[in-house]
Amino acid sequence: MQHQSLFKSRFPVITILCLSSLLGTFQAGCTQTGESTAEEDHLEHHIPDHKPKTYTETVRELDTRMRTLLNQSPTELKPEEKQQLEEIIDWIPELAADSELKHKDWNEVKQLSTEIKSVFQQTDFSQVDATLVGRYFLLVDKLKQYTGRSETKKFQS
């Protein structure tokens, strides 16, 4: 009986200590320095303006941006435009994976993206090789074949 009264008198103190300890543990796990939070926010939330939102938009950009580069004289060519197109090429598999493509189709798109990257990297915009440019647009056309499939489930509801 004496143990029960001792327990009853200490129960509120024990409860408060346990809850305080638990709260401190949660707070310590969630606390970050202002610098690391800002850095993580920058890394997680920075999406370049030129990154397409969908696979279909990506394929359109591949065509449009290459035509823009080809229509410029070598002296007008801006390195950042070429760099942006190369980044879009790098995003092909990611954006295709975010679409409704089946795994088999995604594998084909991945292979085509590797080929298009190789062709793009070989392209010398100061002396354009028609064969390479033709190969580039042939690969873009092959990627276009998957644009309808990439959105099929969105319309089948």
mmCIF file with all atom_site columns, N, CA, C and O in Angstrom, residues 61-86 89 120 123-126 128 133 136-137:
data_model
loop_
_atom_site.group_PDB
_atom_site.id
_atom_site.type_symbol
_atom_site.label_atom_id
_atom_site.label_alt_id
_atom_site.label_comp_id
_atom_site.label_asym_id
_atom_site.label_entity_id
_atom_site.label_seq_id
_atom_site.pdbx_PDB_ins_code
_atom_site.Cartn_x
_atom_site.Cartn_y
_atom_site.Cartn_z
_atom_site.occupancy
_atom_site.B_iso_or_equiv
_atom_site.pdbx_formal_charge
_atom_site.auth_seq_id
_atom_site.auth_comp_id
_atom_site.auth_asym_id
_atom_site.auth_atom_id
_atom_site.pdbx_PDB_model_num
ATOM 1   N N  . GLU A 1 61  ? 11.440 19.698 -77.193 1.00 0.00 ? 61  GLU A N  1
ATOM 2   C CA . GLU A 1 61  ? 12.609 20.552 -76.942 1.00 0.00 ? 61  GLU A CA 1
ATOM 3   C C  . GLU A 1 61  ? 13.844 20.043 -77.685 1.00 0.00 ? 61  GLU A C  1
ATOM 4   O O  . GLU A 1 61  ? 14.654 20.836 -78.156 1.00 0.00 ? 61  GLU A O  1
ATOM 5   N N  . LEU A 1 62  ? 14.004 18.726 -77.770 1.00 0.00 ? 62  LEU A N  1
ATOM 6   C CA . LEU A 1 62  ? 15.142 18.152 -78.493 1.00 0.00 ? 62  LEU A CA 1
ATOM 7   C C  . LEU A 1 62  ? 15.133 18.612 -79.946 1.00 0.00 ? 62  LEU A C  1
ATOM 8   O O  . LEU A 1 62  ? 16.170 18.955 -80.516 1.00 0.00 ? 62  LEU A O  1
ATOM 9   N N  . ASP A 1 63  ? 13.963 18.618 -80.532 1.00 0.00 ? 63  ASP A N  1
ATOM 10  C CA . ASP A 1 63  ? 13.821 19.032 -81.921 1.00 0.00 ? 63  ASP A CA 1
ATOM 11  C C  . ASP A 1 63  ? 14.020 20.544 -82.065 1.00 0.00 ? 63  ASP A C  1
ATOM 12  O O  . ASP A 1 63  ? 14.863 20.999 -82.848 1.00 0.00 ? 63  ASP A O  1
ATOM 13  N N  . THR A 1 64  ? 13.274 21.304 -81.306 1.00 0.00 ? 64  THR A N  1
ATOM 14  C CA . THR A 1 64  ? 13.293 22.767 -81.414 1.00 0.00 ? 64  THR A CA 1
ATOM 15  C C  . THR A 1 64  ? 14.659 23.363 -81.119 1.00 0.00 ? 64  THR A C  1
ATOM 16  O O  . THR A 1 64  ? 15.162 24.210 -81.868 1.00 0.00 ? 64  THR A O  1
ATOM 17  N N  . ARG A 1 65  ? 15.264 22.930 -80.034 1.00 0.00 ? 65  ARG A N  1
ATOM 18  C CA . ARG A 1 65  ? 16.553 23.504 -79.634 1.00 0.00 ? 65  ARG A CA 1
ATOM 19  C C  . ARG A 1 65  ? 17.674 23.154 -80.614 1.00 0.00 ? 65  ARG A C  1
ATOM 20  O O  . ARG A 1 65  ? 18.550 23.970 -80.866 1.00 0.00 ? 65  ARG A O  1
ATOM 21  N N  . MET A 1 66  ? 17.661 21.947 -81.164 1.00 0.00 ? 66  MET A N  1
ATOM 22  C CA . MET A 1 66  ? 18.693 21.584 -82.135 1.00 0.00 ? 66  MET A CA 1
ATOM 23  C C  . MET A 1 66  ? 18.530 22.426 -83.396 1.00 0.00 ? 66  MET A C  1
ATOM 24  O O  . MET A 1 66  ? 19.507 22.933 -83.951 1.00 0.00 ? 66  MET A O  1
ATOM 25  N N  . ARG A 1 67  ? 17.292 22.625 -83.847 1.00 0.00 ? 67  ARG A N  1
ATOM 26  C CA . ARG A 1 67  ? 17.056 23.465 -85.031 1.00 0.00 ? 67  ARG A CA 1
ATOM 27  C C  . ARG A 1 67  ? 17.545 24.895 -84.777 1.00 0.00 ? 67  ARG A C  1
ATOM 28  O O  . ARG A 1 67  ? 18.132 25.518 -85.664 1.00 0.00 ? 67  ARG A O  1
ATOM 29  N N  . THR A 1 68  ? 17.309 25.400 -83.571 1.00 0.00 ? 68  THR A N  1
ATOM 30  C CA . THR A 1 68  ? 17.775 26.744 -83.219 1.00 0.00 ? 68  THR A CA 1
ATOM 31  C C  . THR A 1 68  ? 19.295 26.819 -83.288 1.00 0.00 ? 68  THR A C  1
ATOM 32  O O  . THR A 1 68  ? 19.852 27.765 -83.852 1.00 0.00 ? 68  THR A O  1
ATOM 33  N N  . LEU A 1 69  ? 19.965 25.823 -82.731 1.00 0.00 ? 69  LEU A N  1
ATOM 34  C CA . LEU A 1 69  ? 21.434 25.804 -82.767 1.00 0.00 ? 69  LEU A CA 1
ATOM 35  C C  . LEU A 1 69  ? 21.955 25.722 -84.195 1.00 0.00 ? 69  LEU A C  1
ATOM 36  O O  . LEU A 1 69  ? 22.929 26.394 -84.554 1.00 0.00 ? 69  LEU A O  1
ATOM 37  N N  . LEU A 1 70  ? 21.313 24.907 -85.020 1.00 0.00 ? 70  LEU A N  1
ATOM 38  C CA . LEU A 1 70  ? 21.765 24.730 -86.405 1.00 0.00 ? 70  LEU A CA 1
ATOM 39  C C  . LEU A 1 70  ? 21.534 25.977 -87.252 1.00 0.00 ? 70  LEU A C  1
ATOM 40  O O  . LEU A 1 70  ? 22.264 26.218 -88.210 1.00 0.00 ? 70  LEU A O  1
ATOM 41  N N  . ASN A 1 71  ? 20.528 26.756 -86.901 1.00 0.00 ? 71  ASN A N  1
ATOM 42  C CA . ASN A 1 71  ? 20.225 27.965 -87.671 1.00 0.00 ? 71  ASN A CA 1
ATOM 43  C C  . ASN A 1 71  ? 21.081 29.166 -87.284 1.00 0.00 ? 71  ASN A C  1
ATOM 44  O O  . ASN A 1 71  ? 20.971 30.215 -87.905 1.00 0.00 ? 71  ASN A O  1
ATOM 45  N N  . GLN A 1 72  ? 21.910 29.010 -86.281 1.00 0.00 ? 72  GLN A N  1
ATOM 46  C CA . GLN A 1 72  ? 22.801 30.102 -85.864 1.00 0.00 ? 72  GLN A CA 1
ATOM 47  C C  . GLN A 1 72  ? 24.155 29.940 -86.544 1.00 0.00 ? 72  GLN A C  1
ATOM 48  O O  . GLN A 1 72  ? 24.614 28.826 -86.777 1.00 0.00 ? 72  GLN A O  1
ATOM 49  N N  . SER A 1 73  ? 24.784 31.072 -86.811 1.00 0.00 ? 73  SER A N  1
ATOM 50  C CA . SER A 1 73  ? 26.151 30.990 -87.331 1.00 0.00 ? 73  SER A CA 1
ATOM 51  C C  . SER A 1 73  ? 27.066 30.619 -86.166 1.00 0.00 ? 73  SER A C  1
ATOM 52  O O  . SER A 1 73  ? 26.721 30.866 -84.995 1.00 0.00 ? 73  SER A O  1
ATOM 53  N N  . PRO A 1 74  ? 28.205 30.014 -86.439 1.00 0.00 ? 74  PRO A N  1
ATOM 54  C CA . PRO A 1 74  ? 29.119 29.616 -85.347 1.00 0.00 ? 74  PRO A CA 1
ATOM 55  C C  . PRO A 1 74  ? 29.495 30.767 -84.417 1.00 0.00 ? 74  PRO A C  1
ATOM 56  O O  . PRO A 1 74  ? 29.710 30.557 -83.230 1.00 0.00 ? 74  PRO A O  1
ATOM 57  N N  . THR A 1 75  ? 29.510 31.988 -84.929 1.00 0.00 ? 75  THR A N  1
ATOM 58  C CA . THR A 1 75  ? 29.855 33.131 -84.071 1.00 0.00 ? 75  THR A CA 1
ATOM 59  C C  . THR A 1 75  ? 28.699 33.532 -83.162 1.00 0.00 ? 75  THR A C  1
ATOM 60  O O  . THR A 1 75  ? 28.916 34.107 -82.096 1.00 0.00 ? 75  THR A O  1
ATOM 61  N N  . GLU A 1 76  ? 27.456 33.217 -83.566 1.00 0.00 ? 76  GLU A N  1
ATOM 62  C CA . GLU A 1 76  ? 26.275 33.531 -82.747 1.00 0.00 ? 76  GLU A CA 1
ATOM 63  C C  . GLU A 1 76  ? 26.004 32.468 -81.692 1.00 0.00 ? 76  GLU A C  1
ATOM 64  O O  . GLU A 1 76  ? 25.250 32.709 -80.759 1.00 0.00 ? 76  GLU A O  1
ATOM 65  N N  . LEU A 1 77  ? 26.559 31.293 -81.866 1.00 0.00 ? 77  LEU A N  1
ATOM 66  C CA . LEU A 1 77  ? 26.270 30.156 -80.999 1.00 0.00 ? 77  LEU A CA 1
ATOM 67  C C  . LEU A 1 77  ? 26.619 30.456 -79.546 1.00 0.00 ? 77  LEU A C  1
ATOM 68  O O  . LEU A 1 77  ? 27.745 30.840 -79.239 1.00 0.00 ? 77  LEU A O  1
ATOM 69  N N  . LYS A 1 78  ? 25.632 30.301 -78.686 1.00 0.00 ? 78  LYS A N  1
ATOM 70  C CA . LYS A 1 78  ? 25.831 30.554 -77.263 1.00 0.00 ? 78  LYS A CA 1
ATOM 71  C C  . LYS A 1 78  ? 26.105 29.218 -76.563 1.00 0.00 ? 78  LYS A C  1
ATOM 72  O O  . LYS A 1 78  ? 25.291 28.294 -76.651 1.00 0.00 ? 78  LYS A O  1
ATOM 73  N N  . PRO A 1 79  ? 27.229 29.134 -75.849 1.00 0.00 ? 79  PRO A N  1
ATOM 74  C CA . PRO A 1 79  ? 27.564 27.871 -75.162 1.00 0.00 ? 79  PRO A CA 1
ATOM 75  C C  . PRO A 1 79  ? 26.475 27.413 -74.192 1.00 0.00 ? 79  PRO A C  1
ATOM 76  O O  . PRO A 1 79  ? 26.251 26.215 -74.040 1.00 0.00 ? 79  PRO A O  1
ATOM 77  N N  . GLU A 1 80  ? 25.778 28.355 -73.551 1.00 0.00 ? 80  GLU A N  1
ATOM 78  C CA . GLU A 1 80  ? 24.742 27.947 -72.593 1.00 0.00 ? 80  GLU A CA 1
ATOM 79  C C  . GLU A 1 80  ? 23.558 27.285 -73.296 1.00 0.00 ? 80  GLU A C  1
ATOM 80  O O  . GLU A 1 80  ? 22.920 26.397 -72.720 1.00 0.00 ? 80  GLU A O  1
ATOM 81  N N  . GLU A 1 81  ? 23.270 27.660 -74.549 1.00 0.00 ? 81  GLU A N  1
ATOM 82  C CA . GLU A 1 81  ? 22.192 27.001 -75.282 1.00 0.00 ? 81  GLU A CA 1
ATOM 83  C C  . GLU A 1 81  ? 22.561 25.557 -75.607 1.00 0.00 ? 81  GLU A C  1
ATOM 84  O O  . GLU A 1 81  ? 21.736 24.651 -75.506 1.00 0.00 ? 81  GLU A O  1
ATOM 85  N N  . LYS A 1 82  ? 23.809 25.369 -75.995 1.00 0.00 ? 82  LYS A N  1
ATOM 86  C CA . LYS A 1 82  ? 24.296 24.010 -76.267 1.00 0.00 ? 82  LYS A CA 1
ATOM 87  C C  . LYS A 1 82  ? 24.298 23.180 -74.978 1.00 0.00 ? 82  LYS A C  1
ATOM 88  O O  . LYS A 1 82  ? 23.879 22.019 -74.963 1.00 0.00 ? 82  LYS A O  1
ATOM 89  N N  . GLN A 1 83  ? 24.732 23.782 -73.888 1.00 0.00 ? 83  GLN A N  1
ATOM 90  C CA . GLN A 1 83  ? 24.760 23.111 -72.588 1.00 0.00 ? 83  GLN A CA 1
ATOM 91  C C  . GLN A 1 83  ? 23.347 22.729 -72.139 1.00 0.00 ? 83  GLN A C  1
ATOM 92  O O  . GLN A 1 83  ? 23.122 21.634 -71.630 1.00 0.00 ? 83  GLN A O  1
ATOM 93  N N  . GLN A 1 84  ? 22.405 23.622 -72.335 1.00 0.00 ? 84  GLN A N  1
ATOM 94  C CA . GLN A 1 84  ? 21.024 23.328 -71.938 1.00 0.00 ? 84  GLN A CA 1
ATOM 95  C C  . GLN A 1 84  ? 20.454 22.156 -72.731 1.00 0.00 ? 84  GLN A C  1
ATOM 96  O O  . GLN A 1 84  ? 19.786 21.292 -72.163 1.00 0.00 ? 84  GLN A O  1
ATOM 97  N N  . LEU A 1 85  ? 20.748 22.109 -74.031 1.00 0.00 ? 85  LEU A N  1
ATOM 98  C CA . LEU A 1 85  ? 20.265 20.984 -74.831 1.00 0.00 ? 85  LEU A CA 1
ATOM 99  C C  . LEU A 1 85  ? 20.900 19.681 -74.355 1.00 0.00 ? 85  LEU A C  1
ATOM 100 O O  . LEU A 1 85  ? 20.226 18.655 -74.244 1.00 0.00 ? 85  LEU A O  1
ATOM 101 N N  . GLU A 1 86  ? 22.159 19.730 -74.022 1.00 0.00 ? 86  GLU A N  1
ATOM 102 C CA . GLU A 1 86  ? 22.820 18.516 -73.516 1.00 0.00 ? 86  GLU A CA 1
ATOM 103 C C  . GLU A 1 86  ? 22.188 18.066 -72.193 1.00 0.00 ? 86  GLU A C  1
ATOM 104 O O  . GLU A 1 86  ? 22.006 16.872 -71.952 1.00 0.00 ? 86  GLU A O  1
ATOM 105 N N  . ILE A 1 89  ? 18.960 16.346 -72.952 1.00 0.00 ? 89  ILE A N  1
ATOM 106 C CA . ILE A 1 89  ? 19.246 14.982 -73.419 1.00 0.00 ? 89  ILE A CA 1
ATOM 107 C C  . ILE A 1 89  ? 19.504 14.071 -72.214 1.00 0.00 ? 89  ILE A C  1
ATOM 108 O O  . ILE A 1 89  ? 19.008 12.946 -72.159 1.00 0.00 ? 89  ILE A O  1
ATOM 109 N N  . PHE A 1 120 ? 25.022 13.946 -80.435 1.00 0.00 ? 120 PHE A N  1
ATOM 110 C CA . PHE A 1 120 ? 25.089 15.367 -80.079 1.00 0.00 ? 120 PHE A CA 1
ATOM 111 C C  . PHE A 1 120 ? 26.517 15.774 -79.718 1.00 0.00 ? 120 PHE A C  1
ATOM 112 O O  . PHE A 1 120 ? 26.999 16.828 -80.140 1.00 0.00 ? 120 PHE A O  1
ATOM 113 N N  . THR A 1 123 ? 28.687 16.341 -82.691 1.00 0.00 ? 123 THR A N  1
ATOM 114 C CA . THR A 1 123 ? 28.287 17.412 -83.599 1.00 0.00 ? 123 THR A CA 1
ATOM 115 C C  . THR A 1 123 ? 29.159 18.644 -83.395 1.00 0.00 ? 123 THR A C  1
ATOM 116 O O  . THR A 1 123 ? 29.271 19.171 -82.301 1.00 0.00 ? 123 THR A O  1
ATOM 117 N N  . ASP A 1 124 ? 29.782 19.059 -84.487 1.00 0.00 ? 124 ASP A N  1
ATOM 118 C CA . ASP A 1 124 ? 30.610 20.269 -84.490 1.00 0.00 ? 124 ASP A CA 1
ATOM 119 C C  . ASP A 1 124 ? 29.782 21.356 -85.176 1.00 0.00 ? 124 ASP A C  1
ATOM 120 O O  . ASP A 1 124 ? 29.543 21.301 -86.384 1.00 0.00 ? 124 ASP A O  1
ATOM 121 N N  . PHE A 1 125 ? 29.337 22.336 -84.405 1.00 0.00 ? 125 PHE A N  1
ATOM 122 C CA . PHE A 1 125 ? 28.446 23.352 -84.939 1.00 0.00 ? 125 PHE A CA 1
ATOM 123 C C  . PHE A 1 125 ? 29.158 24.367 -85.831 1.00 0.00 ? 125 PHE A C  1
ATOM 124 O O  . PHE A 1 125 ? 28.513 25.163 -86.494 1.00 0.00 ? 125 PHE A O  1
ATOM 125 N N  . SER A 1 126 ? 30.483 24.326 -85.861 1.00 0.00 ? 126 SER A N  1
ATOM 126 C CA . SER A 1 126 ? 31.196 25.225 -86.766 1.00 0.00 ? 126 SER A CA 1
ATOM 127 C C  . SER A 1 126 ? 31.299 24.612 -88.168 1.00 0.00 ? 126 SER A C  1
ATOM 128 O O  . SER A 1 126 ? 31.446 25.329 -89.155 1.00 0.00 ? 126 SER A O  1
ATOM 129 N N  . VAL A 1 128 ? 28.997 21.730 -89.665 1.00 0.00 ? 128 VAL A N  1
ATOM 130 C CA . VAL A 1 128 ? 27.931 20.757 -89.439 1.00 0.00 ? 128 VAL A CA 1
ATOM 131 C C  . VAL A 1 128 ? 28.025 19.607 -90.440 1.00 0.00 ? 128 VAL A C  1
ATOM 132 O O  . VAL A 1 128 ? 28.134 19.811 -91.641 1.00 0.00 ? 128 VAL A O  1
ATOM 133 N N  . VAL A 1 133 ? 23.705 15.179 -88.223 1.00 0.00 ? 133 VAL A N  1
ATOM 134 C CA . VAL A 1 133 ? 22.458 15.903 -87.968 1.00 0.00 ? 133 VAL A CA 1
ATOM 135 C C  . VAL A 1 133 ? 21.262 15.042 -88.363 1.00 0.00 ? 133 VAL A C  1
ATOM 136 O O  . VAL A 1 133 ? 20.263 14.967 -87.634 1.00 0.00 ? 133 VAL A O  1
ATOM 137 N N  . TYR A 1 136 ? 20.758 12.503 -85.703 1.00 0.00 ? 136 TYR A N  1
ATOM 138 C CA . TYR A 1 136 ? 20.154 13.126 -84.521 1.00 0.00 ? 136 TYR A CA 1
ATOM 139 C C  . TYR A 1 136 ? 18.632 13.206 -84.682 1.00 0.00 ? 136 TYR A C  1
ATOM 140 O O  . TYR A 1 136 ? 17.882 12.766 -83.804 1.00 0.00 ? 136 TYR A O  1
ATOM 141 N N  . PHE A 1 137 ? 18.173 13.740 -85.814 1.00 0.00 ? 137 PHE A N  1
ATOM 142 C CA . PHE A 1 137 ? 16.730 13.902 -86.008 1.00 0.00 ? 137 PHE A CA 1
ATOM 143 C C  . PHE A 1 137 ? 16.014 12.565 -86.216 1.00 0.00 ? 137 PHE A C  1
ATOM 144 O O  . PHE A 1 137 ? 14.847 12.426 -85.845 1.00 0.00 ? 137 PHE A O  1
#
